[in-house]
PDB file of N, CA, C and O in Angstrom:
ATOM      1  N   MET O   1      -1.287  11.146 -16.189  1.00 54.00           N
ATOM      2  CA  MET O   1      -1.050  10.189 -15.130  1.00 54.00           C
ATOM      3  C   MET O   1       0.406  10.317 -14.680  1.00 54.00           C
ATOM      4  O   MET O   1       1.323  10.319 -15.487  1.00 54.00           O
ATOM      5  N   ILE O   2       0.614  10.406 -13.386  1.00 53.00           N
ATOM      6  CA  ILE O   2       1.949  10.584 -12.822  1.00 53.00           C
ATOM      7  C   ILE O   2       2.592   9.219 -12.596  1.00 53.00           C
ATOM      8  O   ILE O   2       1.954   8.296 -12.100  1.00 53.00           O
ATOM      9  N   GLN O   3       3.875   9.092 -12.944  1.00 54.00           N
ATOM     10  CA  GLN O   3       4.594   7.845 -12.734  1.00 54.00           C
ATOM     11  C   GLN O   3       5.993   8.128 -12.201  1.00 54.00           C
ATOM     12  O   GLN O   3       6.964   8.099 -12.945  1.00 54.00           O
ATOM     13  N   PRO O   4       6.096   8.443 -10.891  1.00 53.00           N
ATOM     14  CA  PRO O   4       7.416   8.675 -10.320  1.00 53.00           C
ATOM     15  C   PRO O   4       8.199   7.363 -10.241  1.00 53.00           C
ATOM     16  O   PRO O   4       7.628   6.279 -10.329  1.00 53.00           O
ATOM     17  N   ILE O   5       9.482   7.498 -10.064  1.00 53.00           N
ATOM     18  CA  ILE O   5      10.332   6.312  -9.932  1.00 53.00           C
ATOM     19  C   ILE O   5      10.025   5.649  -8.598  1.00 53.00           C
ATOM     20  O   ILE O   5      10.027   6.299  -7.548  1.00 53.00           O
ATOM     21  N   GLN O   6       9.730   4.364  -8.653  1.00 53.00           N
ATOM     22  CA  GLN O   6       9.426   3.629  -7.443  1.00 53.00           C
ATOM     23  C   GLN O   6      10.681   2.903  -6.956  1.00 53.00           C
ATOM     24  O   GLN O   6      11.504   2.477  -7.771  1.00 53.00           O
ATOM     25  N   PRO O   7      10.831   2.749  -5.638  1.00 54.00           N
ATOM     26  CA  PRO O   7      12.004   2.037  -5.123  1.00 54.00           C
ATOM     27  C   PRO O   7      11.984   0.572  -5.547  1.00 54.00           C
ATOM     28  O   PRO O   7      10.916   0.003  -5.792  1.00 54.00           O
ATOM     29  N   GLU O   8      13.151  -0.035  -5.620  1.00 73.00           N
ATOM     30  CA  GLU O   8      13.275  -1.436  -6.006  1.00 73.00           C
ATOM     31  C   GLU O   8      12.423  -2.326  -5.103  1.00 73.00           C
ATOM     32  O   GLU O   8      11.657  -3.136  -5.560  1.00 73.00           O
ATOM     33  N   ASP O   9      12.577  -2.157  -3.793  1.00 80.00           N
ATOM     34  CA  ASP O   9      11.775  -2.918  -2.833  1.00 80.00           C
ATOM     35  C   ASP O   9      11.379  -1.992  -1.694  1.00 80.00           C
ATOM     36  O   ASP O   9      12.202  -1.690  -0.828  1.00 80.00           O
ATOM     37  N   PRO O  10      10.140  -1.508  -1.693  1.00 88.00           N
ATOM     38  CA  PRO O  10       9.718  -0.545  -0.681  1.00 88.00           C
ATOM     39  C   PRO O  10       9.454  -1.160   0.701  1.00 88.00           C
ATOM     40  O   PRO O  10       9.227  -0.441   1.654  1.00 88.00           O
ATOM     41  N   PHE O  11       9.494  -2.489   0.807  1.00 90.00           N
ATOM     42  CA  PHE O  11       9.116  -3.180   2.038  1.00 90.00           C
ATOM     43  C   PHE O  11      10.280  -3.369   3.001  1.00 90.00           C
ATOM     44  O   PHE O  11      11.359  -3.773   2.593  1.00 90.00           O
ATOM     45  N   THR O  12      10.018  -3.100   4.294  1.00 91.00           N
ATOM     46  CA  THR O  12      10.963  -3.530   5.319  1.00 91.00           C
ATOM     47  C   THR O  12      10.808  -5.049   5.430  1.00 91.00           C
ATOM     48  O   THR O  12       9.824  -5.611   4.940  1.00 91.00           O
ATOM     49  N   ALA O  13      11.746  -5.717   6.066  1.00 92.00           N
ATOM     50  CA  ALA O  13      11.690  -7.182   6.180  1.00 92.00           C
ATOM     51  C   ALA O  13      10.408  -7.636   6.881  1.00 92.00           C
ATOM     52  O   ALA O  13       9.735  -8.565   6.435  1.00 92.00           O
ATOM     53  N   GLN O  14      10.055  -6.975   7.959  1.00 94.00           N
ATOM     54  CA  GLN O  14       8.854  -7.340   8.722  1.00 94.00           C
ATOM     55  C   GLN O  14       7.593  -7.085   7.894  1.00 94.00           C
ATOM     56  O   GLN O  14       6.661  -7.891   7.875  1.00 94.00           O
ATOM     57  N   ALA O  15       7.554  -5.964   7.181  1.00 95.00           N
ATOM     58  CA  ALA O  15       6.402  -5.641   6.343  1.00 95.00           C
ATOM     59  C   ALA O  15       6.273  -6.648   5.195  1.00 95.00           C
ATOM     60  O   ALA O  15       5.170  -7.047   4.825  1.00 95.00           O
ATOM     61  N   ARG O  16       7.385  -7.083   4.628  1.00 95.00           N
ATOM     62  CA  ARG O  16       7.375  -8.065   3.545  1.00 95.00           C
ATOM     63  C   ARG O  16       6.755  -9.378   4.022  1.00 95.00           C
ATOM     64  O   ARG O  16       5.936  -9.969   3.325  1.00 95.00           O
ATOM     65  N   ARG O  17       7.120  -9.826   5.224  1.00 94.00           N
ATOM     66  CA  ARG O  17       6.547 -11.069   5.769  1.00 94.00           C
ATOM     67  C   ARG O  17       5.035 -10.940   5.926  1.00 94.00           C
ATOM     68  O   ARG O  17       4.285 -11.849   5.587  1.00 94.00           O
ATOM     69  N   ARG O  18       4.567  -9.800   6.415  1.00 95.00           N
ATOM     70  CA  ARG O  18       3.122  -9.570   6.596  1.00 95.00           C
ATOM     71  C   ARG O  18       2.422  -9.521   5.237  1.00 95.00           C
ATOM     72  O   ARG O  18       1.365 -10.116   5.052  1.00 95.00           O
ATOM     73  N   TRP O  19       3.004  -8.814   4.267  1.00 95.00           N
ATOM     74  CA  TRP O  19       2.412  -8.658   2.937  1.00 95.00           C
ATOM     75  C   TRP O  19       2.278 -10.005   2.241  1.00 95.00           C
ATOM     76  O   TRP O  19       1.291 -10.273   1.571  1.00 95.00           O
ATOM     77  N   GLU O  20       3.266 -10.856   2.388  1.00 94.00           N
ATOM     78  CA  GLU O  20       3.246 -12.151   1.714  1.00 94.00           C
ATOM     79  C   GLU O  20       2.192 -13.107   2.278  1.00 94.00           C
ATOM     80  O   GLU O  20       1.853 -14.092   1.639  1.00 94.00           O
ATOM     81  N   LYS O  21       1.652 -12.798   3.448  1.00 94.00           N
ATOM     82  CA  LYS O  21       0.565 -13.602   4.025  1.00 94.00           C
ATOM     83  C   LYS O  21      -0.787 -13.255   3.398  1.00 94.00           C
ATOM     84  O   LYS O  21      -1.758 -13.979   3.566  1.00 94.00           O
ATOM     85  N   ILE O  22      -0.830 -12.147   2.666  1.00 94.00           N
ATOM     86  CA  ILE O  22      -2.071 -11.691   2.026  1.00 94.00           C
ATOM     87  C   ILE O  22      -2.155 -12.338   0.643  1.00 94.00           C
ATOM     88  O   ILE O  22      -1.186 -12.300  -0.111  1.00 94.00           O
ATOM     89  N   PRO O  23      -3.305 -12.925   0.293  1.00 95.00           N
ATOM     90  CA  PRO O  23      -3.444 -13.526  -1.045  1.00 95.00           C
ATOM     91  C   PRO O  23      -3.197 -12.498  -2.154  1.00 95.00           C
ATOM     92  O   PRO O  23      -3.492 -11.310  -1.990  1.00 95.00           O
ATOM     93  N   LYS O  24      -2.661 -12.952  -3.293  1.00 96.00           N
ATOM     94  CA  LYS O  24      -2.316 -12.062  -4.416  1.00 96.00           C
ATOM     95  C   LYS O  24      -3.510 -11.222  -4.870  1.00 96.00           C
ATOM     96  O   LYS O  24      -3.370 -10.039  -5.153  1.00 96.00           O
ATOM     97  N   TRP O  25      -4.708 -11.839  -4.947  1.00 96.00           N
ATOM     98  CA  TRP O  25      -5.884 -11.091  -5.394  1.00 96.00           C
ATOM     99  C   TRP O  25      -6.197  -9.958  -4.425  1.00 96.00           C
ATOM    100  O   TRP O  25      -6.617  -8.865  -4.837  1.00 96.00           O
ATOM    101  N   ALA O  26      -5.982 -10.190  -3.123  1.00 95.00           N
ATOM    102  CA  ALA O  26      -6.257  -9.166  -2.120  1.00 95.00           C
ATOM    103  C   ALA O  26      -5.185  -8.072  -2.151  1.00 95.00           C
ATOM    104  O   ALA O  26      -5.492  -6.896  -1.958  1.00 95.00           O
ATOM    105  N   GLN O  27      -3.924  -8.450  -2.419  1.00 95.00           N
ATOM    106  CA  GLN O  27      -2.852  -7.458  -2.549  1.00 95.00           C
ATOM    107  C   GLN O  27      -3.199  -6.461  -3.653  1.00 95.00           C
ATOM    108  O   GLN O  27      -3.076  -5.251  -3.471  1.00 95.00           O
ATOM    109  N   LYS O  28      -3.638  -6.979  -4.797  1.00 96.00           N
ATOM    110  CA  LYS O  28      -3.994  -6.113  -5.927  1.00 96.00           C
ATOM    111  C   LYS O  28      -5.144  -5.179  -5.558  1.00 96.00           C
ATOM    112  O   LYS O  28      -5.107  -3.991  -5.850  1.00 96.00           O
ATOM    113  N   LYS O  29      -6.142  -5.730  -4.876  1.00 97.00           N
ATOM    114  CA  LYS O  29      -7.305  -4.922  -4.470  1.00 97.00           C
ATOM    115  C   LYS O  29      -6.884  -3.805  -3.509  1.00 97.00           C
ATOM    116  O   LYS O  29      -7.358  -2.672  -3.617  1.00 97.00           O
ATOM    117  N   ILE O  30      -5.979  -4.129  -2.590  1.00 96.00           N
ATOM    118  CA  ILE O  30      -5.483  -3.131  -1.635  1.00 96.00           C
ATOM    119  C   ILE O  30      -4.749  -2.008  -2.364  1.00 96.00           C
ATOM    120  O   ILE O  30      -5.003  -0.827  -2.126  1.00 96.00           O
ATOM    121  N   LEU O  31      -3.839  -2.367  -3.273  1.00 96.00           N
ATOM    122  CA  LEU O  31      -3.031  -1.369  -3.978  1.00 96.00           C
ATOM    123  C   LEU O  31      -3.842  -0.547  -4.971  1.00 96.00           C
ATOM    124  O   LEU O  31      -3.481   0.587  -5.280  1.00 96.00           O
ATOM    125  N   ASP O  32      -4.938  -1.090  -5.463  1.00 97.00           N
ATOM    126  CA  ASP O  32      -5.771  -0.383  -6.439  1.00 97.00           C
ATOM    127  C   ASP O  32      -6.851   0.485  -5.800  1.00 97.00           C
ATOM    128  O   ASP O  32      -7.545   1.220  -6.506  1.00 97.00           O
ATOM    129  N   ASN O  33      -7.007   0.406  -4.482  1.00 97.00           N
ATOM    130  CA  ASN O  33      -8.100   1.116  -3.813  1.00 97.00           C
ATOM    131  C   ASN O  33      -7.624   1.846  -2.563  1.00 97.00           C
ATOM    132  O   ASN O  33      -7.883   1.429  -1.438  1.00 97.00           O
ATOM    133  N   VAL O  34      -6.937   2.968  -2.784  1.00 97.00           N
ATOM    134  CA  VAL O  34      -6.465   3.815  -1.693  1.00 97.00           C
ATOM    135  C   VAL O  34      -7.152   5.169  -1.855  1.00 97.00           C
ATOM    136  O   VAL O  34      -7.216   5.708  -2.958  1.00 97.00           O
ATOM    137  N   PHE O  35      -7.673   5.724  -0.767  1.00 97.00           N
ATOM    138  CA  PHE O  35      -8.397   6.994  -0.863  1.00 97.00           C
ATOM    139  C   PHE O  35      -7.434   8.152  -1.083  1.00 97.00           C
ATOM    140  O   PHE O  35      -6.431   8.285  -0.389  1.00 97.00           O
ATOM    141  N   CYS O  36      -7.763   9.003  -2.050  1.00 97.00           N
ATOM    142  CA  CYS O  36      -7.005  10.228  -2.316  1.00 97.00           C
ATOM    143  C   CYS O  36      -7.894  11.425  -1.984  1.00 97.00           C
ATOM    144  O   CYS O  36      -8.993  11.548  -2.530  1.00 97.00           O
ATOM    145  N   GLY O  37      -7.409  12.289  -1.103  1.00 96.00           N
ATOM    146  CA  GLY O  37      -8.168  13.470  -0.700  1.00 96.00           C
ATOM    147  C   GLY O  37      -8.279  14.524  -1.788  1.00 96.00           C
ATOM    148  O   GLY O  37      -9.185  15.352  -1.757  1.00 96.00           O
ATOM    149  N   ARG O  38      -7.374  14.515  -2.746  1.00 96.00           N
ATOM    150  CA  ARG O  38      -7.449  15.483  -3.847  1.00 96.00           C
ATOM    151  C   ARG O  38      -8.414  14.976  -4.922  1.00 96.00           C
ATOM    152  O   ARG O  38      -9.228  15.730  -5.444  1.00 96.00           O
ATOM    153  N   CYS O  39      -8.320  13.693  -5.256  1.00 96.00           N
ATOM    154  CA  CYS O  39      -9.206  13.112  -6.280  1.00 96.00           C
ATOM    155  C   CYS O  39     -10.581  12.760  -5.705  1.00 96.00           C
ATOM    156  O   CYS O  39     -11.525  12.526  -6.447  1.00 96.00           O
ATOM    157  N   LEU O  40     -10.680  12.708  -4.383  1.00 97.00           N
ATOM    158  CA  LEU O  40     -11.917  12.395  -3.661  1.00 97.00           C
ATOM    159  C   LEU O  40     -12.492  11.030  -4.041  1.00 97.00           C
ATOM    160  O   LEU O  40     -13.692  10.895  -4.287  1.00 97.00           O
ATOM    161  N   GLY O  41     -11.626  10.050  -4.092  1.00 96.00           N
ATOM    162  CA  GLY O  41     -12.077   8.696  -4.396  1.00 96.00           C
ATOM    163  C   GLY O  41     -10.952   7.694  -4.275  1.00 96.00           C
ATOM    164  O   GLY O  41      -9.827   8.031  -3.912  1.00 96.00           O
ATOM    165  N   SER O  42     -11.276   6.449  -4.580  1.00 97.00           N
ATOM    166  CA  SER O  42     -10.288   5.370  -4.541  1.00 97.00           C
ATOM    167  C   SER O  42      -9.438   5.406  -5.797  1.00 97.00           C
ATOM    168  O   SER O  42      -9.964   5.499  -6.906  1.00 97.00           O
ATOM    169  N   VAL O  43      -8.137   5.327  -5.603  1.00 97.00           N
ATOM    170  CA  VAL O  43      -7.181   5.387  -6.706  1.00 97.00           C
ATOM    171  C   VAL O  43      -6.089   4.337  -6.483  1.00 97.00           C
ATOM    172  O   VAL O  43      -5.884   3.882  -5.369  1.00 97.00           O
ATOM    173  N   PRO O  44      -5.351   3.984  -7.535  1.00 97.00           N
ATOM    174  CA  PRO O  44      -4.191   3.120  -7.359  1.00 97.00           C
ATOM    175  C   PRO O  44      -3.051   3.906  -6.698  1.00 97.00           C
ATOM    176  O   PRO O  44      -2.889   5.100  -6.945  1.00 97.00           O
ATOM    177  N   ILE O  45      -2.272   3.231  -5.860  1.00 96.00           N
ATOM    178  CA  ILE O  45      -1.133   3.856  -5.195  1.00 96.00           C
ATOM    179  C   ILE O  45       0.157   3.474  -5.908  1.00 96.00           C
ATOM    180  O   ILE O  45       0.322   2.332  -6.344  1.00 96.00           O
ATOM    181  N   LEU O  46       1.049   4.440  -6.046  1.00 94.00           N
ATOM    182  CA  LEU O  46       2.408   4.172  -6.492  1.00 94.00           C
ATOM    183  C   LEU O  46       3.208   4.015  -5.205  1.00 94.00           C
ATOM    184  O   LEU O  46       3.563   5.001  -4.553  1.00 94.00           O
ATOM    185  N   LEU O  47       3.435   2.794  -4.818  1.00 94.00           N
ATOM    186  CA  LEU O  47       4.008   2.464  -3.514  1.00 94.00           C
ATOM    187  C   LEU O  47       5.443   2.943  -3.380  1.00 94.00           C
ATOM    188  O   LEU O  47       6.274   2.678  -4.238  1.00 94.00           O
ATOM    189  N   GLU O  48       5.714   3.651  -2.275  1.00 94.00           N
ATOM    190  CA  GLU O  48       7.065   4.138  -1.993  1.00 94.00           C
ATOM    191  C   GLU O  48       7.666   3.452  -0.780  1.00 94.00           C
ATOM    192  O   GLU O  48       8.836   3.106  -0.787  1.00 94.00           O
ATOM    193  N   THR O  49       6.859   3.268   0.273  1.00 95.00           N
ATOM    194  CA  THR O  49       7.355   2.586   1.476  1.00 95.00           C
ATOM    195  C   THR O  49       6.268   1.700   2.063  1.00 95.00           C
ATOM    196  O   THR O  49       5.069   1.979   1.922  1.00 95.00           O
ATOM    197  N   ALA O  50       6.710   0.642   2.720  1.00 96.00           N
ATOM    198  CA  ALA O  50       5.799  -0.262   3.427  1.00 96.00           C
ATOM    199  C   ALA O  50       6.499  -0.688   4.702  1.00 96.00           C
ATOM    200  O   ALA O  50       7.607  -1.225   4.658  1.00 96.00           O
ATOM    201  N   GLU O  51       5.861  -0.404   5.833  1.00 96.00           N
ATOM    202  CA  GLU O  51       6.469  -0.728   7.117  1.00 96.00           C
ATOM    203  C   GLU O  51       5.401  -1.118   8.121  1.00 96.00           C
ATOM    204  O   GLU O  51       4.218  -0.833   7.924  1.00 96.00           O
ATOM    205  N   MET O  52       5.816  -1.767   9.169  1.00 96.00           N
ATOM    206  CA  MET O  52       4.904  -2.166  10.231  1.00 96.00           C
ATOM    207  C   MET O  52       4.915  -1.115  11.326  1.00 96.00           C
ATOM    208  O   MET O  52       5.966  -0.580  11.680  1.00 96.00           O
ATOM    209  N   LYS O  53       3.737  -0.800  11.843  1.00 96.00           N
ATOM    210  CA  LYS O  53       3.572   0.043  13.028  1.00 96.00           C
ATOM    211  C   LYS O  53       2.712  -0.774  13.975  1.00 96.00           C
ATOM    212  O   LYS O  53       1.504  -0.899  13.765  1.00 96.00           O
ATOM    213  N   GLY O  54       3.340  -1.400  14.945  1.00 94.00           N
ATOM    214  CA  GLY O  54       2.624  -2.327  15.803  1.00 94.00           C
ATOM    215  C   GLY O  54       2.199  -3.521  14.962  1.00 94.00           C
ATOM    216  O   GLY O  54       3.024  -4.138  14.293  1.00 94.00           O
ATOM    217  N   LYS O  55       0.910  -3.812  14.926  1.00 94.00           N
ATOM    218  CA  LYS O  55       0.399  -4.935  14.129  1.00 94.00           C
ATOM    219  C   LYS O  55      -0.147  -4.488  12.772  1.00 94.00           C
ATOM    220  O   LYS O  55      -0.616  -5.309  11.997  1.00 94.00           O
ATOM    221  N   ASP O  56      -0.106  -3.186  12.498  1.00 96.00           N
ATOM    222  CA  ASP O  56      -0.637  -2.653  11.247  1.00 96.00           C
ATOM    223  C   ASP O  56       0.455  -2.518  10.194  1.00 96.00           C
ATOM    224  O   ASP O  56       1.576  -2.093  10.491  1.00 96.00           O
ATOM    225  N   LEU O  57       0.113  -2.848   8.960  1.00 97.00           N
ATOM    226  CA  LEU O  57       0.996  -2.639   7.815  1.00 97.00           C
ATOM    227  C   LEU O  57       0.641  -1.286   7.205  1.00 97.00           C
ATOM    228  O   LEU O  57      -0.517  -1.054   6.842  1.00 97.00           O
ATOM    229  N   ILE O  58       1.619  -0.393   7.109  1.00 97.00           N
ATOM    230  CA  ILE O  58       1.392   0.952   6.603  1.00 97.00           C
ATOM    231  C   ILE O  58       2.021   1.072   5.211  1.00 97.00           C
ATOM    232  O   ILE O  58       3.229   0.918   5.059  1.00 97.00           O
ATOM    233  N   LEU O  59       1.179   1.331   4.218  1.00 97.00           N
ATOM    234  CA  LEU O  59       1.637   1.501   2.835  1.00 97.00           C
ATOM    235  C   LEU O  59       1.562   2.990   2.500  1.00 97.00           C
ATOM    236  O   LEU O  59       0.501   3.605   2.605  1.00 97.00           O
ATOM    237  N   ARG O  60       2.691   3.575   2.106  1.00 97.00           N
ATOM    238  CA  ARG O  60       2.738   5.000   1.764  1.00 97.00           C
ATOM    239  C   ARG O  60       3.218   5.161   0.326  1.00 97.00           C
ATOM    240  O   ARG O  60       4.074   4.409  -0.129  1.00 97.00           O
ATOM    241  N   GLY O  61       2.668   6.159  -0.333  1.00 96.00           N
ATOM    242  CA  GLY O  61       3.088   6.418  -1.705  1.00 96.00           C
ATOM    243  C   GLY O  61       2.374   7.623  -2.265  1.00 96.00           C
ATOM    244  O   GLY O  61       1.958   8.505  -1.532  1.00 96.00           O
ATOM    245  N   LYS O  62       2.220   7.610  -3.596  1.00 96.00           N
ATOM    246  CA  LYS O  62       1.583   8.725  -4.294  1.00 96.00           C
ATOM    247  C   LYS O  62       0.371   8.237  -5.068  1.00 96.00           C
ATOM    248  O   LYS O  62       0.337   7.107  -5.542  1.00 96.00           O
ATOM    249  N   CYS O  63      -0.604   9.127  -5.212  1.00 97.00           N
ATOM    250  CA  CYS O  63      -1.777   8.855  -6.041  1.00 97.00           C
ATOM    251  C   CYS O  63      -1.302   8.723  -7.485  1.00 97.00           C
ATOM    252  O   CYS O  63      -0.535   9.562  -7.974  1.00 97.00           O
ATOM    253  N   GLN O  64      -1.743   7.686  -8.147  1.00 95.00           N
ATOM    254  CA  GLN O  64      -1.325   7.454  -9.524  1.00 95.00           C
ATOM    255  C   GLN O  64      -1.906   8.500 -10.480  1.00 95.00           C
ATOM    256  O   GLN O  64      -1.377   8.715 -11.552  1.00 95.00           O
ATOM    257  N   HIS O  65      -2.964   9.179 -10.046  1.00 95.00           N
ATOM    258  CA  HIS O  65      -3.613  10.161 -10.916  1.00 95.00           C
ATOM    259  C   HIS O  65      -3.071  11.581 -10.732  1.00 95.00           C
ATOM    260  O   HIS O  65      -2.776  12.254 -11.711  1.00 95.00           O
ATOM    261  N   CYS O  66      -2.941  12.035  -9.470  1.00 95.00           N
ATOM    262  CA  CYS O  66      -2.563  13.437  -9.244  1.00 95.00           C
ATOM    263  C   CYS O  66      -1.216  13.628  -8.547  1.00 95.00           C
ATOM    264  O   CYS O  66      -0.714  14.742  -8.487  1.00 95.00           O
ATOM    265  N   GLY O  67      -0.660  12.560  -7.964  1.00 95.00           N
ATOM    266  CA  GLY O  67       0.645  12.668  -7.315  1.00 95.00           C
ATOM    267  C   GLY O  67       0.612  13.036  -5.843  1.00 95.00           C
ATOM    268  O   GLY O  67       1.655  13.150  -5.209  1.00 95.00           O
ATOM    269  N   LYS O  68      -0.581  13.232  -5.269  1.00 96.00           N
ATOM    270  CA  LYS O  68      -0.684  13.562  -3.843  1.00 96.00           C
ATOM    271  C   LYS O  68      -0.189  12.395  -2.994  1.00 96.00           C
ATOM    272  O   LYS O  68      -0.366  11.241  -3.345  1.00 96.00           O
ATOM    273  N   ASN O  69       0.448  12.699  -1.856  1.00 97.00           N
ATOM    274  CA  ASN O  69       0.853  11.659  -0.919  1.00 97.00           C
ATOM    275  C   ASN O  69      -0.391  10.991  -0.344  1.00 97.00           C
ATOM    276  O   ASN O  69      -1.308  11.678   0.112  1.00 97.00           O
ATOM    277  N   ILE O  70      -0.413   9.661  -0.387  1.00 98.00           N
ATOM    278  CA  ILE O  70      -1.536   8.902   0.163  1.00 98.00           C
ATOM    279  C   ILE O  70      -1.002   7.739   0.990  1.00 98.00           C
ATOM    280  O   ILE O  70       0.174   7.378   0.876  1.00 98.00           O
ATOM    281  N   CYS O  71      -1.868   7.177   1.803  1.00 97.00           N
ATOM    282  CA  CYS O  71      -1.469   6.126   2.733  1.00 97.00           C
ATOM    283  C   CYS O  71      -2.602   5.119   2.886  1.00 97.00           C
ATOM    284  O   CYS O  71      -3.771   5.489   2.850  1.00 97.00           O
ATOM    285  N   ARG O  72      -2.234   3.864   3.067  1.00 96.00           N
ATOM    286  CA  ARG O  72      -3.231   2.809   3.300  1.00 96.00           C
ATOM    287  C   ARG O  72      -2.773   2.000   4.499  1.00 96.00           C
ATOM    288  O   ARG O  72      -1.621   1.579   4.587  1.00 96.00           O
ATOM    289  N   VAL O  73      -3.672   1.779   5.461  1.00 96.00           N
ATOM    290  CA  VAL O  73      -3.384   0.957   6.632  1.00 96.00           C
ATOM    291  C   VAL O  73      -4.042  -0.398   6.419  1.00 96.00           C
ATOM    292  O   VAL O  73      -5.239  -0.477   6.145  1.00 96.00           O
ATOM    293  N   VAL O  74      -3.246  -1.460   6.544  1.00 96.00           N
ATOM    294  CA  VAL O  74      -3.770  -2.824   6.440  1.00 96.00           C
ATOM    295  C   VAL O  74      -3.722  -3.387   7.855  1.00 96.00           C
ATOM    296  O   VAL O  74      -2.646  -3.665   8.395  1.00 96.00           O
ATOM    297  N   GLU O  75      -4.903  -3.521   8.442  1.00 93.00           N
ATOM    298  CA  GLU O  75      -4.987  -4.022   9.812  1.00 93.00           C
ATOM    299  C   GLU O  75      -4.855  -5.534   9.829  1.00 93.00           C
ATOM    300  O   GLU O  75      -5.151  -6.195   8.831  1.00 93.00           O
ATOM    301  N   PRO O  76      -4.411  -6.088  10.964  1.00 88.00           N
ATOM    302  CA  PRO O  76      -4.311  -7.549  11.043  1.00 88.00           C
ATOM    303  C   PRO O  76      -5.682  -8.189  11.049  1.00 88.00           C
ATOM    304  O   PRO O  76      -6.683  -7.547  11.402  1.00 88.00           O
ATOM    305  N   GLU O  77      -5.723  -9.435  10.612  1.00 77.00           N
ATOM    306  CA  GLU O  77      -6.984 -10.164  10.653  1.00 77.00           C
ATOM    307  C   GLU O  77      -7.386 -10.381  12.109  1.00 77.00           C
ATOM    308  O   GLU O  77      -6.531 -10.567  12.959  1.00 77.00           O
ATOM    309  N   THR O  78      -8.676 -10.337  12.370  1.00 70.00           N
ATOM    310  CA  THR O  78      -9.140 -10.612  13.736  1.00 70.00           C
ATOM    311  C   THR O  78      -9.033 -12.090  14.001  1.00 70.00           C
ATOM    312  O   THR O  78      -9.191 -12.906  13.114  1.00 70.00           O
ATOM    313  N   GLU O  79      -8.742 -12.415  15.218  1.00 54.00           N
ATOM    314  CA  GLU O  79      -8.515 -13.819  15.549  1.00 54.00           C
ATOM    315  C   GLU O  79      -9.742 -14.488  16.085  1.00 54.00           C
ATOM    316  O   GLU O  79     -10.684 -13.982  16.455  1.00 54.00           O
TER     317      GLU O  79
END
């Protein structure tokens, strides 16, 4: 299992505000279920950066199993 050094706080200020609106149980589910193209399944992400692109929260990091770069998009809730 790969464990690279993670940044102290990978979130930009805007991304942090968006992330904190998500319930803790949902945050865990999001971080534990990111698709890895090398492992061909859902894996935990070792979070490196989190930023907003428009209304989407973009989480980037590495697969906890193989180290491949992976990404998760958290779309805003529909109104």
